């Protein structure tokens, strides 16, 4: 019964009195069962004129000598159980992610194996009857381009708002603005979806026609759809990821070291110059990390994109244009959800889900490595 | 009966770093011993080895022994939790539990240690402990108000009441007055004199006058040199330390030449 | 003259800096206003279009039994009950797990296991809801041969709620000062009791705030509904079997049938029917009101917390 698992704020370490220290540590007294607590309590109750029932509390009702062992074990058990539960919960989290990957792979593999075209290269998607031809190229392009456009739209605005909140606005206004931007994050994505397609999209046709004028840029090439375009989806995605990029940027701008800020002021810099000299350089990593978190969110967004994006049929030529319809990984799966009838068919969609899982895993991992989690301390 | 503490060849480590080395000291029961010395010389570290709170910091450990009436508290089969029930501590900043009332704070040690006590017994302990810290009259009518709603001095006395409610043998006090105003400080110093009847008290203080007022014995700690571990330089009756110390370094410290 | 030349030399430099400064101020303010446009626009849309449907008493008390997309009437009770049940079960499962993970990360974890756990929590918080749904499907329907039902939705929602509660709880636990822990240890309280009776209660309000925020987030999740349970127009309070309504599910249901919306009015003229659209916006408004109320509660709770950042 070594006192190995003592209460500790942080980490396991060698228990005091372990053999490592026998050499220097002159242990004058031979170790023996310490009956100290029981003895002292017995003396206490003698001294104390009023019989306080501390005996039951400070030592278990056992004969002196064995007493300490009993209480000892009660802590041990409580501590061990509790620590076990906590550690178990942590391990469970790790196992869960592993299981996700494993199960998705296991269920997708039969379909991939029987795929009549190459999964990674083909643009086809027919999963009915005996035909199993599915490839993710179109899905990959649409997913990535919608998310990247969303990021390109959202990040500058998010940085602007974050600067507004942390550097320009007075305290009370800053709180209000922060609160309002957070409200955007609270709106469920399905509502963004219906608003996006029924209310916003009709208004965007004008913008799309305008951008069509610069169609030498491949992104704006076709006049594919009027509403339900990738552009529509990207814009709504931008609105949806705005709050998270703003929040992360805000956080990192607030932590700009005062010395740097004051150094800029002392040089007679204008506010904008101070921001350029002190705030932005310090916040660069944080903003990038926030942008990646937003990217991850956009990649995985399901229902808003499903409602907005018009699906396109098979066999049309590939186009870079964002004025077409299409499908992302998420929307493809969502649209087919009602028809998960046979395992091979379902497996194809699970394969698509697996690619999405890997994609978001990588993006989130990158976001995390870019900036340490110091910001939560 | 309050206990005697024997410290033998104590070394205190933070990981590989030796913070204090070679402490040899005996503390008599029912006495007040003051640890004095400049900042960073290891007084608090040594204090925290006495109730095995030192090892709560990751990587921290000790070598040597600390004995309570002859029982080594660092023995292999000793549970530090039990040690801490016998040796109580009061900290520099008052730290009453914010979610508990005054009443609950005082009995927190008893209740959290397991075992159920009858309400009437708890009431008695509360009154006894609060009387013991001269706080009873001030708070007896608001025992169920938040512990955090008291003044600094009252909070510290509450923390002392909480510490003595579990009837420890020894009371360790780590600069208990440093965050308090002079009047509260005086109140606590008077309290220490009263508590001395029941407990063995060790008090760390950076205020020499306080040590002189309050303690029977004084131990002077100092760094052996720049970058060297701290050590116990001299320990003696308080009178002697402050009027006729044996070591030159002690003399230098108390006459204000450094520290 | 020479003075004028001197000041003339300085003025242009100062002016361009000033212009840049003002431009920046305009830009950042503009960004904020830009972000407010969709917020205001969307809120206005949902409120104005949804008000009509929810102001009938039957909205709150009836379900959609027997009401086709071409009819008016009925309510969203079935959807409400479904969402409440799914979210409640999800919360009951998520909260203990998440709190223990947070306790592990703050009070026990050290070294590689803790870092790996923290990393995985991050991955979980970026997990697309459709992937979570597919996983539950792959395990319970494909592998174990179960039926689609509301309980599966709850399981998927657990995976989405846990990371939120873990992070907020972790933050709150870190805010509890170490002095409180030390005070408890010094009294001879074992570590697990200290966590249970001192640390957790001190962080309690903050933890509840996190839970409420988690609830607000999963109440609006749709992807798991599409994959794991069918939508029913009737009130079905059985989580374990049968199709079940839910608020997002009802929105989606009306959406997919919006096309079927012309009929004959009293005079025999062909008119555009608005019932499905009304219901869609009405449900959207209901959902937003609930989510916003939860967010407001969380904010008020946060203010009542004993811990400050």
XYZ file of C-alpha atoms in Angstrom, chain A residues 6-12 74-75 77-79 82-83 85-87 89-94 96-97 99-100 103-104 107 156-157 159-161 163-164 168 177-184 186-192 194-195 198-200 203 239 242 267-273 276 296 299-303 306-307 330 333-335 337-341 343 346 349-350 352-354 356-357 360-361 364-365 368 373 376-377, chain C residues 17-18 20-21 24-25 27-29 31-32 34-39 41-43 45-46 49 97 100-101 103-104 106-110 113 115-132 134-135 137-139 142-144 148 159 167 170-171 174 178 181 185 188-193 195-196 200 216 220-223 226-227 248-249 251-252 255 258 280-281 283-285 287-288 291-292 295-296 299:
206
model
C -1.757 11.247 -3.922
C -4.028 14.125 -4.696
C -2.254 16.145 -7.258
C -3.158 19.149 -9.216
C -1.257 17.971 -12.204
C 0.810 14.859 -12.748
C 2.020 11.591 -11.334
C -11.503 4.238 1.750
C -9.627 7.130 0.205
C -11.010 3.369 -3.333
C -12.733 6.679 -3.811
C -9.715 8.212 -5.463
C -12.968 8.582 -9.535
C -9.630 8.786 -11.291
C -13.843 7.234 -14.373
C -12.140 10.411 -15.443
C -9.316 8.678 -17.281
C -13.818 9.139 -20.147
C -10.709 10.566 -21.742
C -9.771 7.267 -23.306
C -13.339 6.817 -24.522
C -13.044 10.020 -26.503
C -9.964 8.768 -28.276
C -14.637 7.082 -30.316
C -12.768 8.914 -33.032
C -14.169 3.858 -34.089
C -15.688 6.425 -36.390
C -16.651 1.724 -38.911
C -16.958 4.075 -41.822
C -18.870 -0.236 -44.211
C -11.589 39.746 -44.018
C -14.949 40.729 -42.612
C -10.942 40.341 -38.944
C -12.544 43.732 -39.496
C -15.215 43.037 -36.914
C -10.603 44.795 -34.847
C -13.695 46.899 -34.430
C -12.181 50.766 -31.955
C -21.376 43.969 -31.064
C -19.782 40.772 -29.822
C -23.134 39.597 -28.603
C -24.811 40.345 -31.900
C -22.186 38.505 -33.900
C -22.526 35.527 -31.559
C -26.245 35.578 -32.287
C -25.430 34.688 -35.854
C -26.860 30.564 -32.646
C -29.119 30.420 -35.671
C -29.709 26.796 -36.678
C -28.300 25.896 -40.062
C -31.594 24.729 -41.497
C -32.951 28.216 -41.107
C -29.945 29.598 -42.930
C -34.387 28.089 -46.150
C -33.559 31.773 -45.930
C -35.995 31.326 -50.768
C -35.087 34.837 -49.732
C -31.450 35.548 -50.495
C -31.472 38.770 -54.922
C -22.289 34.145 -43.037
C -18.263 34.424 -39.686
C 6.093 56.317 -31.637
C 3.177 58.526 -32.526
C 1.425 55.959 -34.659
C -2.152 56.390 -35.771
C -4.597 53.746 -34.639
C -4.404 51.917 -37.915
C -0.619 51.986 -37.825
C -0.506 47.069 -38.282
C -13.630 22.995 -41.363
C -16.606 21.774 -45.349
C -18.902 19.823 -43.084
C -22.016 21.962 -43.252
C -24.874 19.804 -44.374
C -28.399 21.037 -44.334
C -28.512 20.689 -49.165
C -31.364 23.146 -49.265
C -22.589 16.407 -47.121
C -25.354 12.070 -48.567
C -28.250 14.076 -47.159
C -30.144 14.015 -50.421
C -30.582 9.564 -47.020
C -34.109 8.386 -47.580
C -32.904 5.718 -49.964
C -30.383 3.822 -47.926
C -31.808 0.548 -49.029
C -25.707 -2.148 -48.255
C -25.293 2.852 -48.599
C -22.398 7.191 -49.418
C -20.523 6.064 -46.361
C -18.218 9.824 -49.281
C -18.729 10.414 -45.570
C -15.357 8.870 -44.866
C -15.405 14.170 -45.533
C -14.315 12.859 -42.145
C -12.293 17.813 -41.672
C -9.948 15.836 -39.435
C -9.013 20.744 -37.647
C -5.701 19.123 -36.780
C -4.910 23.174 -33.689
C -4.415 26.009 -26.716
C -8.111 28.913 -22.944
C -5.848 29.260 -19.927
C -1.442 58.601 -42.858
C -4.603 60.184 -41.687
C -5.288 55.506 -44.281
C -6.352 55.688 -40.683
C -9.349 51.678 -41.810
C -11.910 52.975 -39.368
C -13.573 49.556 -43.141
C -13.885 47.968 -39.738
C -17.129 49.735 -38.983
C -17.493 45.094 -41.652
C -19.652 45.148 -38.588
C -22.111 44.210 -43.233
C -22.392 41.351 -40.766
C -25.511 42.836 -39.310
C -27.307 42.831 -42.644
C -27.918 39.085 -42.803
C -28.742 38.973 -39.102
C -32.653 40.455 -42.711
C -32.979 36.841 -41.656
C -34.597 37.686 -38.350
C -37.875 37.342 -42.662
C -38.460 34.586 -40.177
C -43.308 35.142 -42.418
C -19.366 11.907 -20.031
C -15.656 13.528 -16.604
C -13.567 14.246 -19.682
C -12.244 16.644 -15.019
C -9.670 14.337 -16.527
C -7.912 19.573 -15.740
C -7.400 17.531 -12.586
C -5.719 14.325 -13.592
C -4.382 14.342 -17.084
C -0.713 14.632 -17.795
C -2.792 10.625 -23.008
C -2.734 15.694 -25.037
C -4.289 13.037 -27.219
C -7.610 13.408 -25.434
C -7.589 17.157 -25.822
C -6.750 16.754 -29.491
C -9.617 14.341 -30.006
C -12.044 16.680 -28.311
C -11.022 19.294 -30.841
C -11.567 16.837 -33.664
C -14.962 15.985 -32.232
C -15.970 19.623 -32.133
C -15.197 19.908 -35.835
C -16.993 16.695 -36.696
C -19.629 17.273 -39.376
C -23.049 16.286 -38.130
C -23.590 14.106 -41.171
C -20.506 12.075 -40.349
C -21.721 11.581 -36.793
C -23.444 8.101 -40.681
C -21.380 6.577 -37.905
C -26.121 4.462 -38.816
C -23.161 2.272 -39.640
C -23.039 0.893 -36.125
C -26.028 -1.662 -40.676
C -24.051 -3.682 -38.184
C -26.559 -4.430 -35.474
C -34.270 3.890 -37.544
C -21.275 13.224 -30.260
C -14.601 22.821 -23.479
C -12.740 22.680 -18.799
C -12.563 26.441 -18.921
C -9.467 26.037 -14.738
C -5.890 26.418 -6.876
C -8.155 22.996 -3.825
C -6.350 19.216 0.750
C -7.390 16.369 4.830
C -10.019 15.984 2.154
C -9.181 13.358 -0.461
C -8.811 14.514 -4.013
C -11.975 13.034 -5.408
C -14.073 14.588 -2.699
C -13.326 17.798 -6.939
C -16.848 16.649 -6.239
C -17.475 21.310 -9.227
C -29.210 25.203 -28.031
C -31.391 22.779 -34.443
C -29.385 19.926 -35.950
C -30.978 18.401 -39.009
C -28.537 15.985 -40.611
C -32.452 12.836 -42.179
C -30.406 9.733 -41.786
C -35.995 20.834 -37.925
C -37.559 17.737 -39.422
C -39.173 22.437 -41.549
C -37.474 20.064 -43.923
C -39.681 22.417 -47.707
C -43.463 23.266 -51.233
C -42.232 26.136 -42.752
C -41.609 29.688 -41.578
C -41.649 26.205 -37.437
C -38.493 28.148 -38.220
C -39.696 30.960 -35.976
C -37.162 26.935 -33.440
C -35.349 30.256 -33.424
C -32.772 28.555 -29.408
C -32.530 32.261 -28.644
C -28.904 31.422 -25.363
C -30.377 34.183 -23.254
C -26.003 34.469 -20.778
